[in-house]
Amino acid sequence: MTEPILQLEHISYTYPDGPLAVEDLSVSIAKGERVAVLGRNGAGKSTFFLLCNGILEPSAGTVRCCGKPVTRNKKDLIELHRRVGIVFQEAENQILAVTVEGEVSFGPMNLGLPLGEVERRTAHALDRMGLSEYGQRSPQYLSGGEKKRVTIADILAMEPDVILLDEPTASLDPENVVLLEKTLDQLTAAGIALLVSTHDVDFAARFARRGLVFSRGRLIADGALDSLFSRRELLEEAGLRKPWIWQAAETLRPGEGTYPMTMEQFARWKEARD
Amino acid sequence: MAHGHSHHAGGMLTLDALAAHSGLRGVSPALKTFFSVACLLLCVGAADAVVGAAVACSMIWIIWRLSGVPLARLLRLLRVPMLFLVLSCLVILIEWLGAPAGLFCVPLGAHWLCVTEASLHQTATLFFQAFGAVCCLFFLSTSTPMPQLIEVLRRCHLPELMIELMYLIYRYLFVLLETQRQMTVAATARLGYVGWRRSVSTAGRISGGLLASSFRRSSACFDAMEARGYEGKISFLSHTPPLHLRHALAAGAYLALLSLLILIRKGGIAL
């Protein structure tokens, strides 16, 4: 068992003017893991992300980064910001600079790295996202998919261990979703743990083995996706549906415990039964 | 949002797009700024129609041939300052006199509207002086992307806070314009712009909505900045094209020729 990179222990958080946003949340993320974060809008997914990165201060509980508890002292927080990056849903809210290169360099600059190192990381992150030619472009002239890649490069330049992506597929066309899935595979290959919040269960099934399900500020399930989709009462509570392939397979042969969730699994499942 | 720039129709955004694709974007922005300001000062200082016309024509040629802005597009852009110039020049051209005098007169009641030789000369001087100056500024704004211009100002030791604000304003201008565009389209689709009264009230509501959405956005933006370790100072990597000798020589040659022309016109050198 690998040492967990990020651990949340009995975390609770209340917004100053609102009800309890997250209650008694415990979760542990290992190196290179891929996790889908599911649940309705307002179920606490975004708050969970902001807590992981240390932007929000939990009212109770401990966040551990590489086993070490994170305090509110500046050094610890900077370390957490560096190790756990968030790619926000709205690229427009994240992109700050007026050139792509400037944008990607913002994180490394804030880490107080020497200029040469900032340049190296920026160039490397742009290269990994296929944006090397875009350095001097202005963000207002990029397409939606290009903007999404810029926001991922933003985080990559900080050389994180965990990247949290808030609904990355929401504003992408199908072509860019395929591109995003390839990008995510590259990140996993580089040993970066990925948490992706999404409403698209078909995408979630392709992307991850493990799923976290949120409902009303609570983490109501944490486990293998196929075990989650076989629990009817859980799906109802979280407002989820089963992946289409699962539903198709279930229609073909009702009564089995779990079903395939992706095309490859379906092909194997079908072969085994023919 | 798709690839095109088609919906960026406003004048300022056109300039921004032109600068982003200018053939001169690789020239040191400091040189371009110095060059256009020097030309502007010479043009205004010379106060001479021929010098003004020479500056205007050469600048238009530079913008057209070197910066690569289609001539038709440039002339369209110049329409607004032209209109303004022509209107102001008319006021100076026509004098309000008690008796007919000068080149051309029209009686109006007990008085005369006249164009005199002096007023014609003054108008021509002013017109070309101002037009040359406008062309100098157009040269700068069609060839230098705003980020590079801000970097030049940073090197002129403008306060850091102002530089940061300029960057943020420039960035969010585009975000706000896009939001405004979407809201306007949505309002138009619901007949929000039928009739003058309703148009005014819809425009008011859109401004209000824009303010509200800006507030919401600002907190989301701040979260995103903090998530990347923002601690009160905004700094980016920026690459400004370096100064090349041949660019500096070309600018120097132009300025020398212009100075020579001014000297000739002012009678400093007899031909």
Coordinates of C-alpha atoms in Angstrom, one line a residue:
Chain A
M1 CA 0.0 0.0 0.0
T2 CA 1.5 3.3 -1.0
E3 CA 1.7 6.2 1.4
P4 CA -1.3 8.5 0.9
I5 CA -0.5 11.9 -0.5
L6 CA -3.5 13.7 0.7
Q7 CA -5.7 12.8 3.6
L8 CA -8.7 14.6 5.0
E9 CA -9.7 13.5 8.5
H10 CA -13.2 14.3 9.9
I11 CA -13.3 17.6 8.1
S12 CA -16.3 19.9 8.6
Y13 CA -16.8 23.3 7.0
T14 CA -19.5 25.9 7.3
Y15 CA -19.8 29.0 5.1
P16 CA -20.0 32.2 7.1
D17 CA -23.6 32.9 6.1
G18 CA -24.8 29.4 5.3
P19 CA -25.6 26.0 6.5
L20 CA -23.0 23.2 7.0
A21 CA -21.4 22.8 3.6
V22 CA -19.3 19.8 4.4
E23 CA -19.7 17.5 7.3
D24 CA -17.4 14.9 8.9
L25 CA -15.5 14.2 5.7
S26 CA -12.7 11.6 5.7
V27 CA -10.9 10.6 2.5
S28 CA -7.5 9.5 1.5
I29 CA -5.8 9.9 -1.9
A30 CA -2.8 7.8 -3.0
K31 CA -0.1 8.7 -5.5
G32 CA -1.2 8.4 -9.1
E33 CA -4.8 7.5 -8.2
R34 CA -7.8 8.4 -10.4
V35 CA -11.0 9.3 -8.6
A36 CA -14.3 10.4 -9.9
V37 CA -16.2 12.8 -7.6
L38 CA -20.0 12.5 -8.2
G39 CA -23.1 14.2 -6.8
R40 CA -25.7 16.9 -7.4
N41 CA -24.9 20.6 -7.8
G42 CA -24.5 22.0 -4.3
A43 CA -23.7 18.6 -2.8
G44 CA -20.3 19.8 -1.5
K45 CA -18.0 18.8 -4.3
S46 CA -16.5 22.3 -4.9
T47 CA -16.2 23.0 -1.2
F48 CA -14.4 19.7 -0.9
F49 CA -11.9 20.8 -3.6
L50 CA -11.3 24.2 -1.9
L51 CA -10.7 22.4 1.4
C52 CA -8.2 20.0 -0.2
N53 CA -6.2 22.9 -1.5
G54 CA -6.3 24.9 1.7
I55 CA -8.2 27.9 0.4
L56 CA -11.0 27.2 2.9
E57 CA -10.1 26.6 6.5
P58 CA -11.9 23.6 8.0
S59 CA -13.9 24.4 11.1
A60 CA -13.0 20.9 12.4
G61 CA -10.7 18.1 11.4
T62 CA -7.2 17.8 9.9
V63 CA -5.8 17.9 6.4
R64 CA -2.6 15.9 6.0
C65 CA -0.2 16.3 3.1
C66 CA 2.2 13.4 2.7
G67 CA 1.3 12.3 6.2
K68 CA 2.1 15.7 7.8
P69 CA -0.8 17.7 9.3
V70 CA -1.2 21.0 7.5
T71 CA -1.5 24.0 9.8
R72 CA -2.7 27.5 8.8
N73 CA 0.9 28.8 8.8
K74 CA 1.9 30.3 5.6
K75 CA 4.7 27.8 4.7
D76 CA 2.4 24.8 5.1
L77 CA -0.4 26.5 3.0
I78 CA 2.0 27.4 0.2
E79 CA 3.2 23.8 0.2
L80 CA -0.4 22.5 0.0
H81 CA -1.2 25.0 -2.8
R82 CA 1.8 23.7 -4.6
R83 CA 1.1 20.0 -4.1
V84 CA -2.6 20.1 -4.6
G85 CA -3.7 22.1 -7.7
I86 CA -7.3 23.0 -8.8
V87 CA -8.4 23.4 -12.4
F88 CA -11.5 25.5 -12.0
Q89 CA -14.6 24.8 -14.0
E90 CA -14.7 28.3 -15.6
A91 CA -11.5 28.9 -17.4
E92 CA -12.4 32.6 -17.6
N93 CA -12.3 32.8 -13.8
Q94 CA -8.9 31.2 -13.6
I95 CA -7.0 32.9 -16.5
L96 CA -5.5 36.0 -15.2
A97 CA -2.6 37.1 -17.4
V98 CA -2.8 38.6 -20.9
T99 CA -0.5 36.1 -22.6
V100 CA -0.6 32.3 -22.3
E101 CA 3.1 32.2 -21.2
G102 CA 2.4 34.9 -18.5
E103 CA -0.6 33.0 -17.3
V104 CA 1.2 29.7 -16.9
S105 CA 4.1 31.4 -15.1
F106 CA 1.8 32.9 -12.4
G107 CA 1.9 29.9 -10.1
P108 CA 5.7 29.3 -10.3
M109 CA 6.3 33.1 -9.8
N110 CA 4.2 33.0 -6.6
L111 CA 6.3 30.1 -5.4
G112 CA 9.2 32.5 -5.4
L113 CA 11.3 30.4 -7.7
P114 CA 14.3 31.8 -9.5
L115 CA 13.4 33.3 -13.0
G116 CA 15.3 30.6 -14.9
E117 CA 13.4 27.8 -13.1
V118 CA 10.1 29.7 -13.7
E119 CA 11.0 29.8 -17.4
R120 CA 11.9 26.1 -17.5
R121 CA 8.6 25.0 -15.7
T122 CA 6.5 27.3 -17.9
A123 CA 8.0 26.0 -21.1
H124 CA 7.7 22.4 -19.9
A125 CA 4.1 22.8 -18.9
L126 CA 3.2 24.5 -22.2
D127 CA 5.0 21.7 -24.0
R128 CA 3.1 19.0 -22.2
M129 CA -0.2 20.6 -23.0
G130 CA 0.8 21.0 -26.7
L131 CA 0.8 24.8 -26.2
S132 CA 4.4 25.6 -27.1
E133 CA 3.3 27.7 -30.1
Y134 CA 0.8 29.6 -28.0
G135 CA 3.2 31.4 -25.5
Q136 CA 2.6 34.9 -26.8
R137 CA -1.1 34.5 -27.7
S138 CA -3.7 36.4 -25.8
P139 CA -6.3 34.3 -23.9
Q140 CA -9.2 36.2 -25.5
Y141 CA -8.3 34.7 -28.9
L142 CA -8.3 31.0 -27.7
S143 CA -11.0 28.5 -28.2
G144 CA -12.8 26.7 -25.2
G145 CA -10.6 23.6 -25.5
E146 CA -7.4 25.6 -25.7
K147 CA -8.4 27.6 -22.7
K148 CA -9.0 24.4 -20.8
R149 CA -5.5 23.2 -21.7
V150 CA -4.1 26.5 -20.5
T151 CA -5.7 26.1 -17.1
I152 CA -4.3 22.6 -16.8
A153 CA -0.8 23.9 -17.8
D154 CA -1.3 26.6 -15.1
I155 CA -1.4 23.8 -12.5
L156 CA 1.2 21.6 -14.1
A157 CA 3.8 24.4 -13.9
M158 CA 3.5 24.2 -10.1
E159 CA 4.6 20.5 -10.4
P160 CA 1.8 19.2 -8.2
D161 CA 1.2 15.7 -6.8
V162 CA -2.6 15.9 -7.0
I163 CA -4.8 17.8 -9.5
L164 CA -8.4 18.4 -8.8
L165 CA -10.5 19.1 -11.9
D166 CA -13.9 20.8 -11.4
E167 CA -16.2 19.6 -14.1
P168 CA -13.6 19.7 -16.8
T169 CA -15.9 18.3 -19.5
A170 CA -18.7 20.8 -18.9
S171 CA -17.9 23.3 -21.6
L172 CA -16.0 21.1 -24.0
D173 CA -17.2 19.7 -27.4
P174 CA -16.8 15.9 -27.9
E175 CA -13.5 16.3 -29.8
N176 CA -12.0 18.2 -26.9
V177 CA -13.4 15.7 -24.4
V178 CA -11.4 13.0 -26.1
L179 CA -8.3 15.2 -26.1
L180 CA -8.9 15.9 -22.3
E181 CA -9.1 12.1 -21.6
K182 CA -5.7 11.7 -23.4
T183 CA -4.3 14.5 -21.3
L184 CA -5.5 12.9 -18.1
D185 CA -3.9 9.6 -19.1
Q186 CA -0.6 11.5 -19.6
L187 CA -0.9 13.0 -16.1
T188 CA -1.6 9.6 -14.6
A189 CA 1.5 8.2 -16.4
A190 CA 3.5 11.1 -14.8
G191 CA 2.4 9.8 -11.4
I192 CA 0.0 12.7 -10.6
A193 CA -3.2 11.7 -8.7
L194 CA -6.4 13.1 -10.3
L195 CA -9.7 13.9 -8.8
V196 CA -12.4 14.8 -11.3
S197 CA -15.8 16.1 -10.4
T198 CA -18.4 15.4 -13.1
H199 CA -22.1 14.9 -13.8
D200 CA -21.2 12.7 -16.8
V201 CA -21.3 9.2 -15.4
D202 CA -20.2 7.7 -18.7
F203 CA -17.1 9.9 -18.6
A204 CA -16.6 9.0 -15.0
A205 CA -16.7 5.3 -15.8
R206 CA -14.1 5.6 -18.5
F207 CA -11.9 7.7 -16.4
A208 CA -11.8 6.1 -12.9
R209 CA -12.1 2.9 -11.0
R210 CA -12.8 4.7 -7.7
G211 CA -15.7 7.0 -7.0
L212 CA -16.6 9.4 -4.2
V213 CA -20.3 10.3 -4.0
F214 CA -21.5 13.5 -2.2
S215 CA -25.0 14.3 -1.1
R216 CA -26.0 17.2 1.1
G217 CA -22.5 18.0 2.3
R218 CA -21.7 14.4 3.2
L219 CA -19.5 11.9 1.6
I220 CA -22.1 9.1 1.3
A221 CA -20.0 6.5 -0.6
D222 CA -16.3 5.9 -1.4
G223 CA -15.4 2.8 -3.3
A224 CA -15.1 1.0 -6.7
L225 CA -17.4 2.6 -9.2
D226 CA -19.0 -0.7 -10.2
S227 CA -20.0 -1.4 -6.6
L228 CA -21.5 2.2 -6.4
F229 CA -23.6 1.8 -9.5
S230 CA -25.1 -1.4 -8.3
R231 CA -26.6 0.3 -5.2
R232 CA -30.0 1.6 -6.2
E233 CA -30.8 3.5 -3.1
L234 CA -27.4 5.3 -3.3
L235 CA -28.0 6.4 -6.9
E236 CA -31.4 7.7 -5.9
E237 CA -30.1 9.7 -2.9
A238 CA -27.3 11.3 -5.0
G239 CA -29.4 11.9 -8.1
L240 CA -27.2 9.7 -10.2
R241 CA -27.9 7.3 -13.1
K242 CA -26.1 4.3 -14.3
P243 CA -23.7 4.5 -17.3
W244 CA -25.6 3.8 -20.6
I245 CA -23.5 0.7 -21.3
W246 CA -24.3 -0.6 -17.9
Q247 CA -28.0 0.0 -18.5
A248 CA -27.8 -1.7 -22.0
A249 CA -26.0 -4.7 -20.5
E250 CA -28.6 -5.0 -17.7
T251 CA -31.4 -4.9 -20.3
L252 CA -29.7 -7.8 -22.1
R253 CA -29.2 -10.0 -19.1
P254 CA -31.1 -8.7 -16.0
G255 CA -30.3 -10.1 -12.5
E256 CA -26.5 -9.9 -12.5
G257 CA -24.7 -8.0 -9.7
T258 CA -22.5 -5.7 -11.7
Y259 CA -22.3 -4.8 -15.3
P260 CA -19.7 -3.4 -17.7
M261 CA -19.3 0.4 -17.8
T262 CA -17.1 1.0 -20.8
M263 CA -17.0 -0.3 -24.3
E264 CA -14.0 -2.4 -23.7
Q265 CA -15.5 -4.0 -20.6
F266 CA -18.7 -4.6 -22.5
A267 CA -16.9 -6.4 -25.3
R268 CA -15.2 -8.6 -22.8
W269 CA -18.4 -9.2 -20.9
K270 CA -20.2 -10.1 -24.0
E271 CA -17.5 -12.5 -25.2
A272 CA -17.5 -14.3 -21.8
R273 CA -21.3 -14.8 -22.1
D274 CA -21.6 -15.8 -25.8
Chain B
M1 CA -16.6 30.3 -27.6
A2 CA -15.4 29.3 -31.0
H3 CA -12.2 30.2 -32.8
G4 CA -13.3 33.2 -34.7
H5 CA -12.8 36.9 -33.8
S6 CA -15.9 37.7 -35.6
H7 CA -17.9 38.8 -32.6
H8 CA -15.1 41.2 -31.5
A9 CA -16.5 43.9 -33.6
G10 CA -15.9 47.0 -31.5
G11 CA -13.2 49.5 -32.5
M12 CA -10.9 48.9 -29.5
L13 CA -11.1 45.1 -30.0
T14 CA -10.3 45.5 -33.7
L15 CA -7.2 47.4 -32.7
D16 CA -6.3 44.7 -30.2
A17 CA -6.7 41.9 -32.8
L18 CA -4.7 43.9 -35.4
A19 CA -1.8 44.5 -33.0
A20 CA -1.8 40.8 -32.1
H21 CA -1.3 39.9 -35.7
S22 CA 0.8 42.9 -36.8
G23 CA 3.9 42.3 -38.9
L24 CA 5.7 44.6 -36.6
R25 CA 4.9 42.7 -33.4
G26 CA 8.4 41.4 -33.3
V27 CA 9.9 44.9 -33.1
S28 CA 10.9 46.1 -29.7
P29 CA 7.9 47.8 -28.1
A30 CA 10.1 50.4 -26.4
L31 CA 11.4 51.4 -29.8
K32 CA 8.0 51.6 -31.3
T33 CA 6.7 53.7 -28.4
F34 CA 9.7 56.0 -28.6
F35 CA 9.4 56.3 -32.4
S36 CA 5.7 57.1 -32.4
V37 CA 6.0 59.6 -29.6
A38 CA 9.0 61.3 -31.3
C39 CA 7.1 61.5 -34.6
L40 CA 4.1 62.9 -32.8
L41 CA 6.1 65.6 -31.0
L42 CA 7.9 66.5 -34.3
C43 CA 4.6 66.6 -36.1
V44 CA 2.8 68.7 -33.5
G45 CA 5.8 70.9 -32.8
A46 CA 6.4 71.7 -36.5
A47 CA 2.9 73.0 -36.8
D48 CA 3.1 72.7 -40.6
A49 CA 0.6 71.3 -43.1
V50 CA 3.2 69.7 -45.3
V51 CA 5.0 68.1 -42.4
G52 CA 1.7 66.9 -41.0
A53 CA 0.7 65.5 -44.4
A54 CA 4.0 63.8 -44.8
V55 CA 3.8 62.1 -41.4
A56 CA 0.2 61.0 -42.0
C57 CA 1.0 59.5 -45.4
S58 CA 4.1 57.8 -44.3
M59 CA 2.5 56.4 -41.1
I60 CA -0.5 55.1 -43.2
W61 CA 2.0 53.5 -45.5
I62 CA 3.9 51.9 -42.6
I63 CA 0.7 50.6 -41.0
W64 CA -0.5 49.3 -44.4
R65 CA 2.8 47.8 -45.8
L66 CA 4.8 46.9 -42.7
S67 CA 2.2 46.3 -40.1
G68 CA 0.0 44.5 -42.6
V69 CA -3.3 46.2 -41.9
P70 CA -5.5 46.2 -45.0
L71 CA -5.9 49.7 -46.3
A72 CA -9.7 49.6 -46.4
R73 CA -9.8 48.5 -42.8
L74 CA -7.4 51.2 -41.7
L75 CA -9.4 53.9 -43.5
R76 CA -12.5 52.6 -41.8
L77 CA -10.8 52.9 -38.5
L78 CA -9.7 56.4 -39.3
R79 CA -13.3 57.5 -40.0
V80 CA -14.1 58.4 -36.4
P81 CA -11.1 60.7 -35.7
M82 CA -11.6 62.1 -39.2
L83 CA -15.2 63.1 -38.6
F84 CA -14.2 64.7 -35.3
L85 CA -11.3 66.6 -37.0
V86 CA -13.4 67.8 -40.0
L87 CA -16.1 69.1 -37.7
S88 CA -13.6 71.0 -35.5
C89 CA -11.8 72.3 -38.5
L90 CA -15.0 73.7 -40.1
V91 CA -15.5 75.9 -37.0
I92 CA -12.0 77.4 -37.5
L93 CA -12.2 77.6 -41.2
I94 CA -15.4 79.8 -41.2
E95 CA -15.1 83.2 -39.7
W96 CA -18.0 85.3 -38.5
L97 CA -17.4 88.8 -39.8
G98 CA -19.3 92.2 -40.0
A99 CA -18.3 92.8 -43.6
P100 CA -17.4 90.5 -46.6
A101 CA -13.8 89.7 -46.8
G102 CA -11.4 86.9 -47.9
L103 CA -11.9 84.1 -50.5
F104 CA -15.5 83.1 -50.1
C105 CA -18.4 84.7 -48.3
V106 CA -22.0 83.9 -47.5
P107 CA -24.3 86.5 -46.0
L108 CA -26.2 85.5 -42.9
G109 CA -28.5 88.2 -41.5
A110 CA -26.5 91.3 -40.8
H111 CA -23.2 89.4 -40.8
W112 CA -21.1 87.3 -43.1
L113 CA -19.7 83.8 -42.9
C114 CA -16.3 84.0 -44.6
V115 CA -13.3 81.8 -45.5
T116 CA -10.2 84.0 -45.4
E117 CA -6.7 83.1 -46.6
A118 CA -5.5 83.2 -43.0
S119 CA -8.3 80.9 -41.8
L120 CA -7.7 78.5 -44.7
H121 CA -4.0 78.4 -43.9
Q122 CA -4.6 77.9 -40.2
T123 CA -7.2 75.2 -40.8
A124 CA -4.9 73.3 -43.2
T125 CA -2.1 73.5 -40.7
L126 CA -4.2 72.4 -37.8
F127 CA -5.9 69.6 -39.8
F128 CA -2.7 68.0 -41.0
Q129 CA -0.9 68.5 -37.7
A130 CA -3.7 66.7 -35.8
F131 CA -4.2 64.1 -38.5
G132 CA -0.4 63.3 -38.5
A133 CA -0.6 62.9 -34.7
V134 CA -3.6 60.6 -34.9
C135 CA -1.7 58.5 -37.5
C136 CA 1.3 58.3 -35.1
L137 CA -0.9 56.9 -32.4
F138 CA -2.6 54.5 -34.8
F139 CA 0.8 53.2 -35.7
L140 CA 1.5 52.4 -32.1
S141 CA -1.9 50.9 -31.4
T142 CA -2.0 48.7 -34.5
S143 CA 1.5 47.4 -34.1
T144 CA 2.0 46.9 -30.3
P145 CA -0.1 44.5 -28.3
M146 CA -1.3 46.0 -25.0
P147 CA 0.7 43.6 -22.8
Q148 CA 3.9 44.8 -24.4
L149 CA 2.9 48.4 -24.0
I150 CA 2.3 47.8 -20.3
E151 CA 5.7 46.2 -20.0
V152 CA 7.2 49.4 -21.5
L153 CA 5.4 51.4 -18.9
R154 CA 6.7 49.1 -16.2
R155 CA 10.2 49.9 -17.4
C156 CA 9.4 53.6 -17.2
H157 CA 9.0 52.9 -13.5
L158 CA 5.3 53.4 -13.2
P159 CA 4.1 52.2 -9.8
E160 CA 3.7 48.5 -9.5
L161 CA 0.1 48.8 -8.4
M162 CA -0.9 50.7 -11.6
I163 CA 0.8 48.1 -13.7
E164 CA -1.1 45.2 -12.0
L165 CA -4.3 47.1 -12.4
M166 CA -3.7 47.7 -16.1
Y167 CA -3.1 44.0 -16.6
L168 CA -6.2 43.0 -14.7
I169 CA -8.4 45.7 -16.4
Y170 CA -7.1 44.7 -19.8
R171 CA -7.8 41.0 -19.1
Y172 CA -11.2 41.4 -17.6
L173 CA -12.3 43.9 -20.3
F174 CA -12.6 40.9 -22.7
V175 CA -14.4 38.7 -20.1
L176 CA -16.9 41.5 -19.3
L177 CA -17.5 42.3 -23.0
E178 CA -18.2 38.6 -23.7
T179 CA -20.7 38.5 -20.8
Q180 CA -22.3 41.7 -21.9
R181 CA -22.6 40.3 -25.5
Q182 CA -24.2 37.1 -24.3
M183 CA -26.7 39.1 -22.1
T184 CA -27.5 41.4 -24.9
V185 CA -28.2 38.5 -27.3
A186 CA -30.4 36.9 -24.6
A187 CA -32.3 40.1 -24.1
T188 CA -32.7 40.7 -27.8
A189 CA -34.1 37.2 -28.2
R190 CA -36.8 38.1 -25.6
L191 CA -37.6 41.3 -27.5
G192 CA -35.8 43.5 -24.9
Y193 CA -34.7 45.9 -27.6
V194 CA -38.1 46.6 -29.2
G195 CA -38.8 50.3 -28.9
W196 CA -36.7 53.1 -27.5
R197 CA -38.0 53.1 -23.9
R198 CA -37.6 49.3 -23.5
S199 CA -34.1 49.4 -25.1
V200 CA -33.0 52.0 -22.5
S201 CA -34.5 49.9 -19.6
T202 CA -33.0 46.7 -20.9
A203 CA -29.6 48.3 -21.3
G204 CA -29.9 49.5 -17.7
R205 CA -30.7 46.1 -16.5
I206 CA -27.8 44.5 -18.4
S207 CA -25.4 47.0 -16.8
G208 CA -26.8 46.0 -13.4
G209 CA -26.5 42.3 -14.2
L210 CA -23.0 42.9 -15.4
L211 CA -22.1 44.5 -12.0
A212 CA -23.7 41.6 -10.1
S213 CA -21.9 39.0 -12.2
S214 CA -18.6 40.9 -11.8
F215 CA -18.9 40.7 -8.0
R216 CA -19.7 37.0 -8.2
R217 CA -16.8 36.4 -10.6
S218 CA -14.4 38.4 -8.5
S219 CA -14.7 36.0 -5.6
A220 CA -14.3 33.0 -7.9
C221 CA -11.2 34.6 -9.4
F222 CA -9.7 35.3 -6.1
D223 CA -10.2 31.7 -5.1
A224 CA -8.4 30.7 -8.3
M225 CA -5.5 33.1 -7.6
E226 CA -5.1 31.9 -4.0
A227 CA -5.1 28.3 -5.2
R228 CA -2.0 29.1 -7.2
G229 CA -0.3 30.7 -4.2
Y230 CA -1.2 34.4 -4.7
E231 CA 0.1 36.4 -1.8
G232 CA -0.5 40.0 -2.7
K233 CA 1.8 40.5 -5.7
I234 CA 0.8 39.7 -9.2
S235 CA 3.8 38.9 -11.4
F236 CA 4.1 37.1 -14.7
L237 CA 6.8 36.0 -17.0
S238 CA 6.8 38.4 -19.9
H239 CA 8.8 38.3 -23.1
T240 CA 9.2 41.5 -25.0
P241 CA 10.9 41.4 -28.3
P242 CA 14.5 42.7 -28.0
L243 CA 15.8 45.8 -29.7
H244 CA 17.4 45.0 -33.1
L245 CA 20.0 47.3 -34.7
R246 CA 18.3 47.5 -38.1
H247 CA 15.0 48.5 -36.5
A248 CA 16.7 51.2 -34.5
L249 CA 18.5 52.4 -37.7
A250 CA 15.3 52.5 -39.7
A251 CA 13.5 54.5 -37.0
G252 CA 16.5 56.8 -36.8
A253 CA 16.6 57.3 -40.5
Y254 CA 12.9 58.2 -40.6
L255 CA 13.3 60.7 -37.8
A256 CA 16.3 62.3 -39.5
L257 CA 14.4 62.7 -42.7
L258 CA 11.4 64.1 -40.9
S259 CA 13.7 66.6 -39.1
L260 CA 15.2 67.6 -42.4
L261 CA 11.8 68.2 -43.9
I262 CA 10.9 70.4 -40.9
L263 CA 14.1 72.4 -41.3
I264 CA 13.4 72.9 -45.0
R265 CA 9.9 74.0 -44.3
K266 CA 10.9 76.4 -41.6
G267 CA 13.5 78.0 -43.9
G268 CA 16.5 76.8 -41.9
I269 CA 17.9 75.3 -45.1
A270 CA 17.5 77.2 -48.3
L271 CA 17.0 75.0 -51.4

